[in-house]
Coordinates of C-alpha atoms in Angstrom, one line a residue:
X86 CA -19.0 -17.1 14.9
X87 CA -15.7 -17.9 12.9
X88 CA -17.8 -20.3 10.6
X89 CA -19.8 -17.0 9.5
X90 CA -17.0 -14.9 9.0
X91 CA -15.9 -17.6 6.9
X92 CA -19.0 -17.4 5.2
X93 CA -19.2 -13.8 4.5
X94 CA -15.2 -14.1 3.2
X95 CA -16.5 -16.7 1.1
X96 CA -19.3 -14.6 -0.7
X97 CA -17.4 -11.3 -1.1
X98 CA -14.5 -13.1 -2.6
X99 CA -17.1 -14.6 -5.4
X100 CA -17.9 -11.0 -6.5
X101 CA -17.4 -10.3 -9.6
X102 CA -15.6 -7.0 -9.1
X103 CA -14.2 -8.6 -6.0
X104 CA -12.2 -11.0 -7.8
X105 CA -11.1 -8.4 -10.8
X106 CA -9.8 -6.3 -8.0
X107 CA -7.7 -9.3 -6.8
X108 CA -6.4 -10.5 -10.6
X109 CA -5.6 -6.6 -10.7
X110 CA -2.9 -6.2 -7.4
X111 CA -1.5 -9.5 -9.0
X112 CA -0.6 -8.3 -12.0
X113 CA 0.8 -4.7 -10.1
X114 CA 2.8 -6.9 -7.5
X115 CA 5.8 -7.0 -10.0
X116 CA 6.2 -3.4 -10.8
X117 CA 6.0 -2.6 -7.2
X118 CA 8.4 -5.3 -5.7
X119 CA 10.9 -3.8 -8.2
X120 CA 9.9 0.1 -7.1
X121 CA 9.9 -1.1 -3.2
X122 CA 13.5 -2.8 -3.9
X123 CA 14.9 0.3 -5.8
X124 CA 13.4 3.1 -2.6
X125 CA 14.9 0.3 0.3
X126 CA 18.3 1.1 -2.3
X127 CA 17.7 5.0 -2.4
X128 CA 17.0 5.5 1.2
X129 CA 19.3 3.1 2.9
X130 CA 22.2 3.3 0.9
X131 CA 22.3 6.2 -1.5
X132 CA 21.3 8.9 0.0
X133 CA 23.7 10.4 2.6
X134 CA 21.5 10.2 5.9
X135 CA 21.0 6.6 4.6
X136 CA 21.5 3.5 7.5
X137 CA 23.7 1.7 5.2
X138 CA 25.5 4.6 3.9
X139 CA 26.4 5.4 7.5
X140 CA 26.9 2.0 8.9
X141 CA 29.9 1.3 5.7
X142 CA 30.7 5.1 4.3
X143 CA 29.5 4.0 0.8
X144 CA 29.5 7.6 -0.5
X145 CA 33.3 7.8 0.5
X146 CA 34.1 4.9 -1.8
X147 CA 31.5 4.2 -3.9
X148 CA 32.2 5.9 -7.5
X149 CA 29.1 8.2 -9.0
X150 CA 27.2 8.3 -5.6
X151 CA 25.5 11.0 -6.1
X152 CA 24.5 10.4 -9.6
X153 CA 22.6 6.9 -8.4
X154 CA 21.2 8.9 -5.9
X155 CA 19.5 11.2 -8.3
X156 CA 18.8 8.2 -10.8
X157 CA 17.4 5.9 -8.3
X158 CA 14.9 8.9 -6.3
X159 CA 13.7 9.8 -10.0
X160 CA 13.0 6.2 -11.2
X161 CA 11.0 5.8 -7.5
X162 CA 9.0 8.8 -8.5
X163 CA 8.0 7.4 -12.2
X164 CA 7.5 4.1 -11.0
X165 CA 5.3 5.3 -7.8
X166 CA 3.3 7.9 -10.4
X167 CA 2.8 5.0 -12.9
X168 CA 0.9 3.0 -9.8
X169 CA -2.2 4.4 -10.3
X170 CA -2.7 4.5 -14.1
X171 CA -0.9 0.8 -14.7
X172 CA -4.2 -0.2 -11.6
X173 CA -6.4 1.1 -14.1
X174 CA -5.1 -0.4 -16.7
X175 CA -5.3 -3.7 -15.2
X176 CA -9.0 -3.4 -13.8
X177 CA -10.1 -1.9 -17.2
X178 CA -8.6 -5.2 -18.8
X179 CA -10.0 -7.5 -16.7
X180 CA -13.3 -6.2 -16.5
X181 CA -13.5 -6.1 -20.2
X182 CA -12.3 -9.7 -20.3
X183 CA -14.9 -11.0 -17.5
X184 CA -17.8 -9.0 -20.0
X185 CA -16.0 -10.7 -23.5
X186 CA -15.4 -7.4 -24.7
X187 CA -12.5 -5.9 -26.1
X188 CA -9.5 -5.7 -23.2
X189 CA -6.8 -4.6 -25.0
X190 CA -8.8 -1.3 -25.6
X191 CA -10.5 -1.1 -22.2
X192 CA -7.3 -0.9 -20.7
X193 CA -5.6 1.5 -23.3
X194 CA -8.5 3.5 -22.4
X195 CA -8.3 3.4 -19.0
X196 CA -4.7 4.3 -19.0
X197 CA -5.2 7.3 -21.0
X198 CA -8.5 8.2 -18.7
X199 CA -5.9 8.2 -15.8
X200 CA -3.4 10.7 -17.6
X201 CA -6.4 13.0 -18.7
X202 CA -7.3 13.1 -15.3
X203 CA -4.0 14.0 -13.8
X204 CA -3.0 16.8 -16.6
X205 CA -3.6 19.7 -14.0
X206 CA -3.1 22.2 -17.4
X207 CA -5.4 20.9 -19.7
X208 CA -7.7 23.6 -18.3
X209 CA -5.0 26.2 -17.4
X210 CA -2.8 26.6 -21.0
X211 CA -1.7 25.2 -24.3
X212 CA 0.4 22.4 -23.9
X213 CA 2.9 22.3 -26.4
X214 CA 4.6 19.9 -28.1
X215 CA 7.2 17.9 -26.0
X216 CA 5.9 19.3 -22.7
X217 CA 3.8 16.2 -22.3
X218 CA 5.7 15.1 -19.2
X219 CA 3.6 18.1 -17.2
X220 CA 1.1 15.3 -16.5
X221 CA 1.4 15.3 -13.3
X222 CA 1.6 11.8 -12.0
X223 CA 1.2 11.7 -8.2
X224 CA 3.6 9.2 -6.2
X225 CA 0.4 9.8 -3.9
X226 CA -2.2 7.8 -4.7
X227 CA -5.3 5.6 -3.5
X228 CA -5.2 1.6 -5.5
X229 CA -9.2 1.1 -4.5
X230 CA -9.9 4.6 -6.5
X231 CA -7.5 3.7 -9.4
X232 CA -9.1 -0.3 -9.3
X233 CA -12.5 1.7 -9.7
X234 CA -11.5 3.9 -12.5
X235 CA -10.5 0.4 -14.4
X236 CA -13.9 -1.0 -13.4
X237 CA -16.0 2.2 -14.7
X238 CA -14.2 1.9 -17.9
X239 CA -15.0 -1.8 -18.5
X240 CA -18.4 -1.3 -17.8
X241 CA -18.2 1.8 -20.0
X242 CA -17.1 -0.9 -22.6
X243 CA -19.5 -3.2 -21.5
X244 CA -22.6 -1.3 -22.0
X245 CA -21.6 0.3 -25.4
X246 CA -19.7 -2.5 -27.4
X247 CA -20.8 -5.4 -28.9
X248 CA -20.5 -8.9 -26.7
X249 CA -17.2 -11.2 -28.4
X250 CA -16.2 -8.3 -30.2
X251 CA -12.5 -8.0 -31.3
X252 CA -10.7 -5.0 -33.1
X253 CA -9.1 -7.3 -35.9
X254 CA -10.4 -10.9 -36.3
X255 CA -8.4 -14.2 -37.5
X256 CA -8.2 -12.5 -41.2
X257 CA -6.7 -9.7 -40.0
X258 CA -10.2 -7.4 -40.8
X259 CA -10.2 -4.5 -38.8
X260 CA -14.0 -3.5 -37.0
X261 CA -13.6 -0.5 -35.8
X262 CA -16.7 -0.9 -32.9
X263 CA -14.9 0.5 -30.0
X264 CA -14.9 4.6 -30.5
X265 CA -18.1 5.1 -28.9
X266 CA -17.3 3.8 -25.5
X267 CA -13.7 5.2 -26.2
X268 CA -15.2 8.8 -26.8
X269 CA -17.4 8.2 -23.3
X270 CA -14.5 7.6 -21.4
X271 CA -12.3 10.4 -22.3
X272 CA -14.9 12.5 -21.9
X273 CA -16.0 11.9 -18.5
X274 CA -12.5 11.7 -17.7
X275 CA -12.3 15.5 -18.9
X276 CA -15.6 16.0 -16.8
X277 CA -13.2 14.6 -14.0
X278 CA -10.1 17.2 -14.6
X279 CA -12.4 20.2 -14.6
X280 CA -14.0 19.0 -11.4
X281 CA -10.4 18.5 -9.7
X282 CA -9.3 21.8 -11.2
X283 CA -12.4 23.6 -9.5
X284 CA -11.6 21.5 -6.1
X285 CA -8.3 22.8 -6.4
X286 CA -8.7 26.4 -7.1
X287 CA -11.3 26.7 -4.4
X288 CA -9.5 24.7 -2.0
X289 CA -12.3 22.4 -1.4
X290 CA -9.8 19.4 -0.8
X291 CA -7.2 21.1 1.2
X292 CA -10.5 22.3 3.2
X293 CA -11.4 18.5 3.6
X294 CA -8.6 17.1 4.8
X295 CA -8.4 19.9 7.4
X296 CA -11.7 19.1 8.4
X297 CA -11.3 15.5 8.4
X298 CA -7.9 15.9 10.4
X299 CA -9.2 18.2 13.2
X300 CA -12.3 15.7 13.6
X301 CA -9.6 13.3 14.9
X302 CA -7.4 15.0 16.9
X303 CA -8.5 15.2 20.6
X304 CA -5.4 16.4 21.8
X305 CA -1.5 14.4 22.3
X306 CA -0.3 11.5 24.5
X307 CA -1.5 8.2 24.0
X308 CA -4.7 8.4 23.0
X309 CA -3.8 10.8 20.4
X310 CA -0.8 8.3 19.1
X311 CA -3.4 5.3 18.8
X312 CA -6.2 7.5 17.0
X313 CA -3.6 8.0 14.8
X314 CA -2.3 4.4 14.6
X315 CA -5.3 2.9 13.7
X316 CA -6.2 5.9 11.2
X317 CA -2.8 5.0 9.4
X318 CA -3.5 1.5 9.3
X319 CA -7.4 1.7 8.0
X320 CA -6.1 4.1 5.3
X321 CA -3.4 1.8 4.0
X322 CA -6.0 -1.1 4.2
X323 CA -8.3 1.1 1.8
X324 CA -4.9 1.8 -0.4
X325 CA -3.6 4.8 0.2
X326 CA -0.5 4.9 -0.7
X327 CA 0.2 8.1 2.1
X328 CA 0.4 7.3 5.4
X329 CA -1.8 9.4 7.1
X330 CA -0.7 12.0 9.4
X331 CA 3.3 10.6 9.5
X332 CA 5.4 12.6 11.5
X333 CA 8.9 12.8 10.7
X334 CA 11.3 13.2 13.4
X335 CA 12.5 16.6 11.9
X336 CA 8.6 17.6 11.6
X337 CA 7.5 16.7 15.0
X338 CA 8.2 19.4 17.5
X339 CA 7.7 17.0 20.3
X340 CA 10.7 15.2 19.6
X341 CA 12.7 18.4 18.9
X342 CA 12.1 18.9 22.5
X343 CA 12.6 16.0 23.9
X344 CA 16.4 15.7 22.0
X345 CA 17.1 19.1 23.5
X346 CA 16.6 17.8 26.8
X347 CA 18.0 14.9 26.3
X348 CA 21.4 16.7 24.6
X349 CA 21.0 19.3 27.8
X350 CA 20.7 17.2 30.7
X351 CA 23.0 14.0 29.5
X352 CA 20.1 12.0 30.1
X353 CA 16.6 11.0 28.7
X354 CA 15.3 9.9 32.1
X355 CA 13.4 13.5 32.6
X356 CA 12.4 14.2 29.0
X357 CA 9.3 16.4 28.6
X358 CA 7.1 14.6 26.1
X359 CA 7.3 11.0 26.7
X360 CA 4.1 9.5 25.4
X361 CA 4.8 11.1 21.5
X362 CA 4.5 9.8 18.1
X363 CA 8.2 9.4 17.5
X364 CA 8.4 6.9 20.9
X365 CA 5.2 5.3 20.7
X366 CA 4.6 4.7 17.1
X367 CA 7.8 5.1 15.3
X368 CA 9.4 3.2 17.9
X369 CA 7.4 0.6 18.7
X370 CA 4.1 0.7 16.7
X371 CA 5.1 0.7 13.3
X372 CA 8.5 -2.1 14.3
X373 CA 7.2 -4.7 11.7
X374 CA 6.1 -2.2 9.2
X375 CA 2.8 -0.8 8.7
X376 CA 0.4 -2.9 10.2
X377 CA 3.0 -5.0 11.2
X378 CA 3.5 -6.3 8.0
X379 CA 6.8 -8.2 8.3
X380 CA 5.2 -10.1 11.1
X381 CA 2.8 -11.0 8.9
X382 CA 5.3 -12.2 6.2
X383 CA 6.8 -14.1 8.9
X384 CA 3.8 -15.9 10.1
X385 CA 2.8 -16.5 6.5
X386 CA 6.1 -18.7 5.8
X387 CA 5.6 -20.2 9.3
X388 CA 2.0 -21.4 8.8
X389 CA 0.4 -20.3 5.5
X390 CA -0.9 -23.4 3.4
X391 CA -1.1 -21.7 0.0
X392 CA 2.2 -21.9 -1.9
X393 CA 1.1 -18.2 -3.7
X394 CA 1.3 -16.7 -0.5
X395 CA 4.4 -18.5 0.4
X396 CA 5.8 -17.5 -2.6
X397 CA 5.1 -14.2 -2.3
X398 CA 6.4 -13.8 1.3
X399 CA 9.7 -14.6 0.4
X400 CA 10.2 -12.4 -2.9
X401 CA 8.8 -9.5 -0.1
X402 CA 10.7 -9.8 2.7
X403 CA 13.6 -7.8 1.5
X404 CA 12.0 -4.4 1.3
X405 CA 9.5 -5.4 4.4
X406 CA 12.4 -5.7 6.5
X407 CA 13.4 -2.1 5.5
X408 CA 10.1 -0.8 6.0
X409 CA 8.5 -1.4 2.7
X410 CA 5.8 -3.7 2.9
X411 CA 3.7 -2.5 0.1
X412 CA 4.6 -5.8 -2.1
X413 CA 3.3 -8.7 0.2
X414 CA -0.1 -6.1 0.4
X415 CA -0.6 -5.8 -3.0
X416 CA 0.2 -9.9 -3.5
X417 CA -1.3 -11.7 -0.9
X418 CA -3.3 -9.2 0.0
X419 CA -3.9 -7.3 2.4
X420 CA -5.6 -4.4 0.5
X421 CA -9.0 -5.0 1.5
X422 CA -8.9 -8.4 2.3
X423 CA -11.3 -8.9 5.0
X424 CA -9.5 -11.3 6.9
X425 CA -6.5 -9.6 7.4
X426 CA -7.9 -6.2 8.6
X427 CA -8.1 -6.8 12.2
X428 CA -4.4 -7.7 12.9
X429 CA -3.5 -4.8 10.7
X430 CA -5.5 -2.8 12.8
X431 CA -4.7 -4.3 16.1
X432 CA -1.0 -5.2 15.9
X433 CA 0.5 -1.3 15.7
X434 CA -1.9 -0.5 18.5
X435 CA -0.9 -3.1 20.8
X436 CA 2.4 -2.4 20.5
X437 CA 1.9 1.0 21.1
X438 CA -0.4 1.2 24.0
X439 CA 2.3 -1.9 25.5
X440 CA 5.0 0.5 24.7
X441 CA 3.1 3.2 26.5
X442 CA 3.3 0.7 29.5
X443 CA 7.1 -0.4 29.5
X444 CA 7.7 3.9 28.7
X445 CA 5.6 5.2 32.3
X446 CA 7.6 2.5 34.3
X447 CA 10.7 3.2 32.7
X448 CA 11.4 -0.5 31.9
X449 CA 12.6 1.3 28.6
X450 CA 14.6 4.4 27.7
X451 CA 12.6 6.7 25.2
X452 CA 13.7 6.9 21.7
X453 CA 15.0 10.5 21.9
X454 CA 17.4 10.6 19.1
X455 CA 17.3 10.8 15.2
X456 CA 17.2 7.7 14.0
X457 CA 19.0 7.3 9.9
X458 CA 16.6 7.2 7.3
X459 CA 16.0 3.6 5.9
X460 CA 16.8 1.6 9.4
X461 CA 14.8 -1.4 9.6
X462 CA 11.9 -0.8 11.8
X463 CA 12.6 -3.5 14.4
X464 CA 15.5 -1.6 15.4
X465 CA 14.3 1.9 15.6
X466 CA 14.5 1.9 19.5
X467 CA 17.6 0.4 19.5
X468 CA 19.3 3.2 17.2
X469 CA 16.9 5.7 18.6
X470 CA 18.1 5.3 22.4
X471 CA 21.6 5.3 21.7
X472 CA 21.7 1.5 22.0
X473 CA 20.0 0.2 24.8
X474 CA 19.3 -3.1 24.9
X475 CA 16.3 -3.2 27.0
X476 CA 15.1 -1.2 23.4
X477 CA 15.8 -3.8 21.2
X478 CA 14.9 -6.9 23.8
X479 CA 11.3 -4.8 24.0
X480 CA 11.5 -4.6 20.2
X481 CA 12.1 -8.5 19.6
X482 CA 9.2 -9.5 22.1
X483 CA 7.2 -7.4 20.7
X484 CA 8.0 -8.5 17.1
X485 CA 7.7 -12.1 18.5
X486 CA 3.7 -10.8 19.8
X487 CA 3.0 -9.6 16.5
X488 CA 3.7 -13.1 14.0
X489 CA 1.5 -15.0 17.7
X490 CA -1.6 -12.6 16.5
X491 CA -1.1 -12.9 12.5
X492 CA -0.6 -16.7 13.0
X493 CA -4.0 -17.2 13.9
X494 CA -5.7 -14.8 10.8
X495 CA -3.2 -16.9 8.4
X496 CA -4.9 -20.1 9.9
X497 CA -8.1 -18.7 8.9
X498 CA -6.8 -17.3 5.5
X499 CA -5.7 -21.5 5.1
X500 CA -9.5 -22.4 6.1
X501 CA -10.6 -20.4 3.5
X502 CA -8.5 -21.3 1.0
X503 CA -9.5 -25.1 1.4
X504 CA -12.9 -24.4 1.0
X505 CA -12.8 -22.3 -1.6
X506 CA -10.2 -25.3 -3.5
X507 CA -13.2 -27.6 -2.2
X508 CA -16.3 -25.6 -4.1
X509 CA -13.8 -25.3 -7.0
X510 CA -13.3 -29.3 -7.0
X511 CA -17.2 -29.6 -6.9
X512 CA -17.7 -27.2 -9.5
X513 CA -15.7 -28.9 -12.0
X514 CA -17.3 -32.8 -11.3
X515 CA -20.7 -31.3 -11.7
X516 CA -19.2 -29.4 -15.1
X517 CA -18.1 -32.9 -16.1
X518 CA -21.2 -34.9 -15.2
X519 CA -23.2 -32.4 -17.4
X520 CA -20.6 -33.2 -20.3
X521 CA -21.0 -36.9 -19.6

């Protein structure tokens, strides 16, 4: 059974587009380590319901607080609505490259497809000069769409330029071959805008995601909680970059509730709501990030054979241990890497349905109280209960659970690696018999 896993891993990693999408989250990984660093900075310690701001006082001492706080939330939301349209850039590139057509172009393009598409008034007014910024570049965004765009527009090149063209040779001779598939792309990516800008007017998408989020919900408790845990892993498998269906703790009325109980009675042992989102999966589920990512990173230095993915585990751990796993996704990765997408599935949901367990026999308090925004997952319970340290003993055992069930997908991750090294190896003795 593993050996045909394997097998299957082995032939969709040979895919052409397969490997352009991987080449593509390597080259991102920098630009989002940087933004992941710079939001762990905004939300922990400048910002003034920030953990680390609490824990030391920063804003009391620290000059110009509130002027990094405005600087660093801005730079998160260029950097985040760059995402998308530096993806495309990338895919276009490399899927120009893999064809020997022009790259450079293919991924100019492919940028500029990406900002046509997002201008939500290139139908609705004149823009004028210097109003250019009214692109509207969503922090919101799915990588697999924006890795698809990139791959349209290198086929785009690839069916309408020349094979080992170049724009200016080795005399410097410009051959200007490129405009038709350049002209294409822009204008299906003006066919795209007028579509969105329909969808938009007539609500279609507002009325799909209503649709789509009524289909799942089957009422509250636990099953509820792990419908939604799994949903919110698949969907950041697939790249979204939205957690789907997250419920603050100032936007979930369950936990209002339950705090007012709590606050009422002195005690949380007879709170209303006790299987909710905010105890199950903000407490528990999501302790190692989404899909227990930090576990992941944890197993990967424990166990992982491949120094890239060693490598990358350690520049990530920072901003995983504050909640931001997004870098070791994009580097390793996770995004739709096969391999990984059962523990990412199954680790949030054992922790919740086990948390569901130690809850009902009250081996733990419930997380009743607001927790400070940019406290590292793991300890979410403890902060949450107001200390307890049956909380944070459930958290670490937990946490412990979660690297056991990644260690054995990073041993199959080595597996793969080796024989993928090995055909790689017999490749290039064959390539050098033939030369001989």
């Amino acid at each position: 059974m593993q050996q045909k896993l394997i097998n299957i891993i082995l032939s969709t990693r040979r895919r052409r587009i397969v490997m352009i999408a991987q080449k593509t989250l390597v080259s991102i990984f920098p630009f989002l380590l940087i933004a992941t660093i710079v939001l762990v900075i905004s939300e922990a310690v400048f910002n003034e319901g920030g953990y680390i701001n609490n824990l030391f006082k920063v804003s009391s001492w620290f000059p110009r607080f509130n002027l990094i706080d405005r600087v660093t939330s801005n730079l998160i939301s260029l950097l985040g609505g760059l995402t998308a349209t530096i993806t495309a850039y990338f895919a276009a590139k490399y899927t120009a490259r893999a064809y020997e057509r022009s790259a450079g172009t293919a991924g100019i393009t492919a940028l500029i497809f990406s900002l046509i598409v997002n201008s939500r008034e290139l139908f609705a007014k004149f823009i004028n000069d210097g109003e250019l910024t009214r692109i509207n570049l969503p922090v919101n965004f799915n990588l697999f769409i924006a890795i698809c765009i990139g791959y349209l527009i290198g086929q785009i090149f690839r069916l309408l330029s020349p094979a080992g063209h170049r724009i200016v040779d080795d005399n410097y001779v410009y051959h200007p071959r490129t405009g038709l598939p350049v002209f294409v792309s822009i204008a299906v990516a003006v066919l795209c805008n007028a579509l969105i800008s329909l969808g938009t007017r007539y609500n279609v998408f507002s009325y799909i995601g209503t649709v789509f989020s009524n289909f799942f919900k089957i009422g509250s408790g636990v099953r509820q909680v792990a419908v939604d845990t799994v949903l919110r892993s698949v969907s950041a498998w697939v790249g979204n970059s939205s957690v789907y269906n997250e419920i603050g703790f100032i936007s979930d009325p369950d936990a209002i509730i339950n705090l007012n109980s709590a606050l009422g009675s002195g005690t949380t042992s007879s709170i209303p709501k006790l299987f909710t989102d905010t105890n199950l999966y903000a407490a528990y589920g999501g302790l190692a990030g989404l899909g227990g990512t930090l576990a992941l990173i944890v197993a990967i230095l424990w166990k992982s054979a491949s120094d890239k993915d060693q490598n990358i585990g350690i520049r990530s751990i920072f901003p995983a241990l504050f909640n931001h796993g997004v870098p070791a996704m994009v580097g390793i990765p996770v995004f739709l890497n096969l391999i990984y997408l059962v523990p990412f599935i199954v680790v949030p949901l054992v922790n919740v349905l086990l948390a569901a367990v130690l809850l009902y026999f009250k081996i733990v308090p419930p997380a009743v109280y607001p927790v400070p925004a940019g406290t590292p997952n793991i300890l979410y319970a403890f902060v949450g209960t107001a200390g307890s340290i049956r909380a944070l003993t459930a958290s670490i055992v937990l946490f412990v659970l979660d690297i056991l069930i990644y260690v054995q997908f990073v041993k199959l991750d080595n597996r793969v690696h080796e024989m993928l090294l090995k055909e790689d190896m017999d490749g290039k003795e064959n390539r050098d018999e033939e030369i001989d």
